[in-house]
XYZ file of C-alpha atoms in Angstrom:
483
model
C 65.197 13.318 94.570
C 63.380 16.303 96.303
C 60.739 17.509 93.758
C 62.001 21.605 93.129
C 59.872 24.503 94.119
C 58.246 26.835 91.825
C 60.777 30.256 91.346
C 57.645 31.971 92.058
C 57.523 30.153 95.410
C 61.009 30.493 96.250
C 60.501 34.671 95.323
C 57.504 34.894 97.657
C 58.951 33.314 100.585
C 58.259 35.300 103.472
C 61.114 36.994 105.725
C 61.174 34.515 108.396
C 62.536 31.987 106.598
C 66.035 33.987 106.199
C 68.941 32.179 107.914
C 69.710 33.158 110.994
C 73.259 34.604 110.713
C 71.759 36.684 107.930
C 68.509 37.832 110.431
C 71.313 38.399 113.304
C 73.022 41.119 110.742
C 69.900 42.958 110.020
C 68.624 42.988 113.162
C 72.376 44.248 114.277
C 71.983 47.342 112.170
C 68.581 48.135 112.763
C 70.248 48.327 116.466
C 73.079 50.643 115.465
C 71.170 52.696 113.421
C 68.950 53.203 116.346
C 71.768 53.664 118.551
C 73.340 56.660 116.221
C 69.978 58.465 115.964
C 69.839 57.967 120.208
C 73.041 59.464 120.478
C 71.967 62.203 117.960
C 68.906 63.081 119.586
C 70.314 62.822 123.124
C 73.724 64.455 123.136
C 73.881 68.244 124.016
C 73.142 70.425 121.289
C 76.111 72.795 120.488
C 76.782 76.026 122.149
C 75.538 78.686 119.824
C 78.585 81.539 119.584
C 77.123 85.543 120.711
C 79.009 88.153 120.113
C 80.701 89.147 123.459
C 80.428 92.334 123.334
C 77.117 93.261 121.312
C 77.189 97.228 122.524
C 79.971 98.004 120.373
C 78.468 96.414 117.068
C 76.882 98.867 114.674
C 73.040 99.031 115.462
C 71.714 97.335 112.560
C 74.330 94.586 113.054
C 73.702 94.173 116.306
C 69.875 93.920 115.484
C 70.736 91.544 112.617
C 72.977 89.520 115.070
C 70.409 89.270 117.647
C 68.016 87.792 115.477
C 69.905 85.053 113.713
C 71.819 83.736 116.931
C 68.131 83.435 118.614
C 67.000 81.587 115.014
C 69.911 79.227 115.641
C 69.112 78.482 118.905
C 65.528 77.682 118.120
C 67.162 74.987 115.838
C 70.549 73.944 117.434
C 70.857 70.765 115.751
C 70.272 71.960 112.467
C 73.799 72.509 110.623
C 72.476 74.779 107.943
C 71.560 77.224 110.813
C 74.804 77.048 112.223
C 76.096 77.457 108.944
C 73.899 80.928 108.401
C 75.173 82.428 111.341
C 78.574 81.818 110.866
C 78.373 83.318 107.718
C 76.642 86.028 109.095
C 79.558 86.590 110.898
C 81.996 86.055 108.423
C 80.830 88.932 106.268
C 81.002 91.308 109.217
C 84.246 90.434 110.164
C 83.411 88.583 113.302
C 85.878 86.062 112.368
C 86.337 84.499 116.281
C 82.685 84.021 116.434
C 82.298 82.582 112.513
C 85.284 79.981 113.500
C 82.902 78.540 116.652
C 79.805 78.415 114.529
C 81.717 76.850 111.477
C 83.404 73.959 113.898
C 79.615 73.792 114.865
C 78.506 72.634 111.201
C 81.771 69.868 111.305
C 80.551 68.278 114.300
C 76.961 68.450 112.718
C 77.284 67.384 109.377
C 80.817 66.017 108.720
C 80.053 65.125 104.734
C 79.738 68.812 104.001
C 83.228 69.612 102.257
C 82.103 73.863 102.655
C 81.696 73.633 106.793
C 85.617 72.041 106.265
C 86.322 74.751 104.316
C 85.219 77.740 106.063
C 86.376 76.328 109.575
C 90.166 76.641 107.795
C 89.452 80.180 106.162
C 88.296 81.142 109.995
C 91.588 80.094 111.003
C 93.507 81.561 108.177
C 91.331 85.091 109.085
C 92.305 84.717 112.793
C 96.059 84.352 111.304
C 96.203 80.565 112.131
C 97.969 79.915 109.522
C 99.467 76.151 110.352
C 96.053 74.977 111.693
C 94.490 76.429 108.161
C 96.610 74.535 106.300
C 96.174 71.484 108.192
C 92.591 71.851 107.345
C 92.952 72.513 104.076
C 94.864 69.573 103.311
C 92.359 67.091 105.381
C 89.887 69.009 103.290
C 91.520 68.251 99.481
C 92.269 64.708 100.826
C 88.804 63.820 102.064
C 86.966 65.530 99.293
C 89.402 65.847 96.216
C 86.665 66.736 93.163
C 85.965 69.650 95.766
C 87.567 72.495 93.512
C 87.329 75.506 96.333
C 88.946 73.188 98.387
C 92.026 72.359 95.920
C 91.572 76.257 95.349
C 92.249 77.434 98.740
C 94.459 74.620 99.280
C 96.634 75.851 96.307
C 96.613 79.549 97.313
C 97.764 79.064 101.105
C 100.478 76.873 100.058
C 101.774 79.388 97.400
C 101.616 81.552 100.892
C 103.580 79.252 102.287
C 106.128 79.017 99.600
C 105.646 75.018 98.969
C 105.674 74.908 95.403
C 105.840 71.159 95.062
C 102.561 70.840 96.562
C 101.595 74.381 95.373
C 101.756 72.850 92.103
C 99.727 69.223 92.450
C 96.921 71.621 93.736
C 95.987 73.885 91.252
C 96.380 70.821 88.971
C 93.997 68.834 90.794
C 92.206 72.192 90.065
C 92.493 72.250 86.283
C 90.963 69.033 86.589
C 88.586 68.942 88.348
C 87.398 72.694 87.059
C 88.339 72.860 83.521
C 86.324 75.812 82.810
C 88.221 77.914 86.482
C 90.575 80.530 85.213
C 91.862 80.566 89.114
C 93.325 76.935 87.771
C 96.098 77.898 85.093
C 96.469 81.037 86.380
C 97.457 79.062 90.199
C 99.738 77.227 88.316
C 101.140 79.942 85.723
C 102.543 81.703 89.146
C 103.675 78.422 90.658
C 105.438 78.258 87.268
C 106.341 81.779 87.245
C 108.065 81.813 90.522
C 110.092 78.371 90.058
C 111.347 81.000 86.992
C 109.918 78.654 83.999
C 108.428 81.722 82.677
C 107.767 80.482 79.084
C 105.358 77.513 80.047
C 103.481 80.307 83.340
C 102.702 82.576 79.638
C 101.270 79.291 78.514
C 99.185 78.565 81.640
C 98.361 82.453 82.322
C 97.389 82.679 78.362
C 94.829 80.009 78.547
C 93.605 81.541 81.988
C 92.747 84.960 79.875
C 91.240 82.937 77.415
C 88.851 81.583 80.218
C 88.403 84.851 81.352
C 89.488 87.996 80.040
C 88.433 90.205 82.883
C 90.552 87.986 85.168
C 92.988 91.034 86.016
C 95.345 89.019 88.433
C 95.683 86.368 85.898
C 96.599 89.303 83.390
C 98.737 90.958 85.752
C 100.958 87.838 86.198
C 100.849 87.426 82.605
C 102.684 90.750 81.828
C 104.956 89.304 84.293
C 105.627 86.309 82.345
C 105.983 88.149 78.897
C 108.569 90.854 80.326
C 111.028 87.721 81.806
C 110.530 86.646 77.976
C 111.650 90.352 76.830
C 107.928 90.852 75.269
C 108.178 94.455 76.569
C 104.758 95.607 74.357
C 102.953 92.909 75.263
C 103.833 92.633 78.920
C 102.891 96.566 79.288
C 99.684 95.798 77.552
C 98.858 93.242 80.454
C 100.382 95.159 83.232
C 98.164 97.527 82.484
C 94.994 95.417 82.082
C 96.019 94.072 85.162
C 96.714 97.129 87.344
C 95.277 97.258 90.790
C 93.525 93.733 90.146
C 91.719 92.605 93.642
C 91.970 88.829 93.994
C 88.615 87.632 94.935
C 88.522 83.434 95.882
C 87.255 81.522 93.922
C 83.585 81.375 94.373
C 81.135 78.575 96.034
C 77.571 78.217 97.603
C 77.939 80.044 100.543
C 80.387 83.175 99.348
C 77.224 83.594 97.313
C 75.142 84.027 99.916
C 77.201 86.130 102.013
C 76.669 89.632 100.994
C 73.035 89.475 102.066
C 74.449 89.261 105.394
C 76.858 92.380 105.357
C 75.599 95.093 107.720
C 78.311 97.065 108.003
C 77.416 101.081 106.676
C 81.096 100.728 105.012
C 80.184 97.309 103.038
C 76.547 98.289 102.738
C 77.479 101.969 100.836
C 80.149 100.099 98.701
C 77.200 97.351 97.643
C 74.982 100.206 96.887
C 77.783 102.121 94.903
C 78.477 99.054 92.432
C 74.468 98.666 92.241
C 73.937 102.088 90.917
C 76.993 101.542 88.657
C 75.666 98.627 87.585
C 72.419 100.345 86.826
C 70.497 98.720 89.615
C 69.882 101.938 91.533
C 66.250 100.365 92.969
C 68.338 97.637 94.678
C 70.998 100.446 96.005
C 67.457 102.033 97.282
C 66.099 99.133 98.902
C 69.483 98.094 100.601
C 70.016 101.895 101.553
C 66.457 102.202 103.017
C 67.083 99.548 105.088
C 70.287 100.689 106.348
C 68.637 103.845 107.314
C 66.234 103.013 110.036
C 69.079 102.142 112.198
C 71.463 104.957 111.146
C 69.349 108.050 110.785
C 71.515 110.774 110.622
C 74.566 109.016 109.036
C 76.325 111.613 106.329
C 77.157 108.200 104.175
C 74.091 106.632 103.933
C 72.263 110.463 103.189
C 74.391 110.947 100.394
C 74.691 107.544 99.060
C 70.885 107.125 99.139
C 70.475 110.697 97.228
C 73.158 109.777 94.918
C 71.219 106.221 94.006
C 67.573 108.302 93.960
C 69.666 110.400 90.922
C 70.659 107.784 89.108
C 66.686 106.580 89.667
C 65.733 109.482 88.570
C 64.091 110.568 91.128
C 65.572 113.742 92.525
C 62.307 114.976 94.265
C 63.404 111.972 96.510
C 66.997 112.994 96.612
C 66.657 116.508 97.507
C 65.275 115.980 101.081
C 67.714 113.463 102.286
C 70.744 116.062 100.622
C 69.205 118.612 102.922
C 68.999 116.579 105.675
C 72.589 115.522 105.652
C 73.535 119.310 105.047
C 71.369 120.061 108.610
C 73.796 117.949 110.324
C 76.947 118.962 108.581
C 76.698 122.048 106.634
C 80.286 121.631 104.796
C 79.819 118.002 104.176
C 80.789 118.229 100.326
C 79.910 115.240 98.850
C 76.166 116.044 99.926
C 76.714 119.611 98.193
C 77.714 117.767 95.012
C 74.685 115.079 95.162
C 72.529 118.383 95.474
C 73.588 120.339 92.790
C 73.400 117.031 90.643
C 69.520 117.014 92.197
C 68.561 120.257 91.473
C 69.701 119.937 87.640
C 67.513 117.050 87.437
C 64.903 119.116 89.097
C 65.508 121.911 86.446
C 66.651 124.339 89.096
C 69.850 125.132 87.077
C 70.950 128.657 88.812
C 70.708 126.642 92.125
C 72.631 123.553 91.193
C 75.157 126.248 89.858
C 75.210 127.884 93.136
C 76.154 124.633 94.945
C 78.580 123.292 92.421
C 80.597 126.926 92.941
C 80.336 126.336 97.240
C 81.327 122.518 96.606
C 84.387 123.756 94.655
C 85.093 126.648 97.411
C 84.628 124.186 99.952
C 87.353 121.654 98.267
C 88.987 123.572 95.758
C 91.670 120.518 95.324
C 88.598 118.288 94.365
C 87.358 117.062 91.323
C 83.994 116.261 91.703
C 83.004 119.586 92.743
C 84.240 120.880 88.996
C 82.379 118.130 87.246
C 79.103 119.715 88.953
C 79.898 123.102 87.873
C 80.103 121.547 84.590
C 76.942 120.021 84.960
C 75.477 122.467 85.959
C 76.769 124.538 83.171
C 75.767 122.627 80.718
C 72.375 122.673 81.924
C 72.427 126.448 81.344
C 74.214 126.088 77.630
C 76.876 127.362 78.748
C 78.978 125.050 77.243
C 82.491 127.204 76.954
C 82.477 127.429 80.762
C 81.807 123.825 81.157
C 84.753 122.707 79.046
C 86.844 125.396 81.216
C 84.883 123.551 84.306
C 86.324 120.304 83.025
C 89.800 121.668 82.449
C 89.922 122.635 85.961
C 89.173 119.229 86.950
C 91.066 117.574 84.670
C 93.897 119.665 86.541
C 93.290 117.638 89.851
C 92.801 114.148 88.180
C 94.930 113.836 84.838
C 94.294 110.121 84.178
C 91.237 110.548 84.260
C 90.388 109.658 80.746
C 86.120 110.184 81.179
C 87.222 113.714 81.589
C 88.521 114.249 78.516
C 86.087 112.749 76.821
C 83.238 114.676 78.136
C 85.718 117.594 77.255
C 86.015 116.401 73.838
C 82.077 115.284 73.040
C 81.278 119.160 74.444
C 83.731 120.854 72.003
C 82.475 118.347 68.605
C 79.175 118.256 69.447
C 78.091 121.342 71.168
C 80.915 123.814 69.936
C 81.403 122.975 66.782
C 85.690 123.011 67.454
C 86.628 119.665 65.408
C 90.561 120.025 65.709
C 90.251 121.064 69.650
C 88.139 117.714 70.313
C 90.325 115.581 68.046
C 93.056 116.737 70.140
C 91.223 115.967 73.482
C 90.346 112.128 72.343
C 94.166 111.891 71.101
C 95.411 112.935 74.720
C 92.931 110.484 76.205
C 94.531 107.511 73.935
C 98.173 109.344 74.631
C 96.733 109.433 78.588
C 95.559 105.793 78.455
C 96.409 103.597 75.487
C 94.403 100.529 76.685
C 91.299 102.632 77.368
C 88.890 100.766 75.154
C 86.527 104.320 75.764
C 89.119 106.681 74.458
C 89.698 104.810 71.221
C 86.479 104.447 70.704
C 85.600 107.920 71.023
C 88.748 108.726 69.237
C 86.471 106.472 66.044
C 83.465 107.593 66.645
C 84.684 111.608 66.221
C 86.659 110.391 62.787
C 83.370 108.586 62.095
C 81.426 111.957 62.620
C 84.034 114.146 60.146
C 83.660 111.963 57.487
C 87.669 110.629 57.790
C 87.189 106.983 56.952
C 90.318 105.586 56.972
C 91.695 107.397 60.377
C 88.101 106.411 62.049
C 89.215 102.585 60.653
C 92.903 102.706 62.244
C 91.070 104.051 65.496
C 88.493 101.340 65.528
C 91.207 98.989 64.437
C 92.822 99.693 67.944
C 89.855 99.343 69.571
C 89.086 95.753 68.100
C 92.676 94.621 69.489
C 91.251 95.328 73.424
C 87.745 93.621 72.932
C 87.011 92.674 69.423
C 83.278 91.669 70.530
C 82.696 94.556 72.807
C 78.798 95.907 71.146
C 80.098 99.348 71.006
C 83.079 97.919 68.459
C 80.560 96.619 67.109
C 78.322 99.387 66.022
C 81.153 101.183 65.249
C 82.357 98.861 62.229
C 78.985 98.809 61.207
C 78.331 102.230 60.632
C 82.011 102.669 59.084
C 81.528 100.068 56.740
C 78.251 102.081 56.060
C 79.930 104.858 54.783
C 79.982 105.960 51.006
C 82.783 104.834 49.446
């Protein structure tokens, strides 16, 4: 017999030993590999999409524009870039251009499921609706843990009215997305419309319970309980769920695309949610910006004072008020902003002044009344500003803020208990799912000493958002009372 090699031998055997139908393989895809990255290297690079018509873009969009299609160029085989600018695109609305640069990133980079995806939502924006579809299923086949895909899938087929499939979506969804609400609350409607409404309350129950600032998913939930007679219930959802805006369900690149929105119209409505959000430097910053390329735009004036307010900063404000006032003297949001600036300035007889042109400029208005009230205020006048308040309550009677302000003035500053009891009542009569008017409602039984009607208040309150802080601090300091 042969005498056996050593294992250690055998291990260190060089590579030129290997048998040659194993050597023929390797060296076959060594040869294909280099034959893909040829092909990748030599084929054309694809066309990079331009505007067609640049003149008629906004100037700052058509600055922005410039810049990122040249940046693509620079890099045409580089998907991501592709992806950028079609984005880019996207959140302006360009939605022809977006659709070339997103077909771009498919040829590029096949394996990424969100080039798939927005190539379809370009269609569906461009009201290709079949072609979308056709997308979106190749998309939820090839890549189905993907849960935008089985999302968007899901929503364009409840479009479509194909509940069947509808319905195998948004379950896919719930699968793959446990923690979605956009996932029961898919499938609650699918449910909802094929008219099993007791099993949609189910699904749209545990989609609030996901999220319960999901208004469409509460919406279709009041739906569900009113087909089950719950009348109270389904009036408390309606409600919750009135004038809900159905957002899709959000990935890695929706994320990114409000950086790219240059529009003045998206760019003031950014800045608005910043400063009610409290971020009034990042309202400034984006404003700022906006600006250079729109110098004598009314909008951007105001908005920018309005955002240097909130900063407080109204020596900053003040100019840019004026400024927009030079080029339209009766613009009267700009009045408002300036009265608002010159009470932060301590100029209280001027912001007075304004607040009375702002209301004889738009006497049907209510924001020029809640500056005369400001300014009022300002002066201790605080009679006049609950008359101020009246008046605008006049214009805008679901306004519940309103009668709160009108109620805090009259308790705190006036001393009238039963007239600011009856204000926070109206508010609750006005808006009985106003988590503010109930709680202001407490909080004035909380002041006068009345325990047990501050408790059955509060008690109210707890049922909208039993872990909301100011519900909260409200129990606390009732519980703190002397018994």
């Amino acid at each position: 017999m042969p005498e056996e090699k050593p294992v250690t031998e055998i291990a260190s055997a060089p590579s030129a030993r290997l048998r040659p139908p194993l050597r023929r393989a390797l060296l076959a895809v060594v040869v294909l590999g280099a034959g893909w990255f040829a092909w990748q290297t030599l084929r054309p690079s694809p066309a990079v999409p331009a505007p067609p018509d640049p003149a008629r873009l906004e100037p700052q969009l058509r600055a922005y524009l410039d810049e990122m299609v040249a940046w693509t160029r620079s890099g045409a085989r580089d998907p991501q870039r592709h992806a950028t600018l079609g984005l880019a695109y996207a959140a302006n609305n360009l939605w022809a251009e977006a659709r070339l640069a997103f077909s771009n990133v498919v040829q590029l980079n096949p394996r990424e499921p969100l080039a798939l995806l927005y190539y379809a939502v370009a269609h569906q924006e461009l009201g290709q609706t079949d072609e979308a579809l056709r997308l979106l299923r190749e998309l939820a086949e090839r890549f189905p843990q993907f849960a935008p895909g089985q999302y968007r899938l899901g929503e364009a087929l409840l479009r479509a009215g194909q509940m069947e499939e509808a319905e195998r979506a948004f379950t896919r969804l719930m699968a793959t997305a446990p923690g979605e609400w956009r996932g029961p609350a898919g499938l609650g409607e699918v449910k909802l419309r094929q008219g099993a409404a007791e099993e949609a309350a189910r699904l749209l129950e545990h989609a609030v319970e996901l999220d319960a600032a999901a208004r469409p998913a509460r919406y279709l939930l009041g739906q569900a309980y009113a087909r089950l007679g719950r009348t109270n219930d389904a009036q408390r959802e309606l409600a919750l769920g009135l004038d809900a805006q159905h957002y899709p369900m959000p990935d890695d690149w929706s994320r990114q695309a409000p950086q790219h929105m240059k529009l003045v119209q998206d760019q003031t409505a950014m800045a608005r949610e910043l400063v009610e959000s409290g971020q009034s430097w990042k309202a400034i910053r984006l404003l700022e910006e906006a600006l250079k390329y729109n110098t004598n735009s009314l909008v951007i004036l105001n908005n920018l004072g309005i955002a240097y307010n909130q900063a407080g900063q109204p020596q900053k404000a003040r100019p840019l008020l004026e400024r927009a006032l030079t080029v339209d003297p009766n613009y009267v949001p700009a009045v408002v902003a300036l009265s608002a600036a010159e009470v932060g300035l301590g100029q209280f007889e001027a912001a007075l002044t304004n607040a009375l042109r702002a209301v004889e400029l738009a006497p049907r208005s209510v924001q020029p009344y809640l500056a005369q009230a400001n300014a009022l205020l300002a002066l201790e006048r605080d009679a006049e500003a609950v008359a101020a308040l009246e008046r605008a309550f006049e214009h805008d009677p679901q306004n519940v803020q309103i009668l709160t302000d009108m109620g805090d003035i009259l308790l705190r500053n006036l001393g009238k208990d039963a007239e600011a009891l009856a204000r926070f009542r109206q508010a609750v009569a006005v808006a009985p799912l106003s988590l503010l008017a109930h709680l202001k409602l407490a909080d004035a039984y909380l002041v006068l000493g009345n325990g047990p009607a501050a408790a059955e208040a509060l008690e109210a309150a707890r049922r909208l958002a039993p872990d909301d802080p100011n519900v909260l601090a409200l129990d606390r300091a009732l519980k703190a009372l002397p018994k």
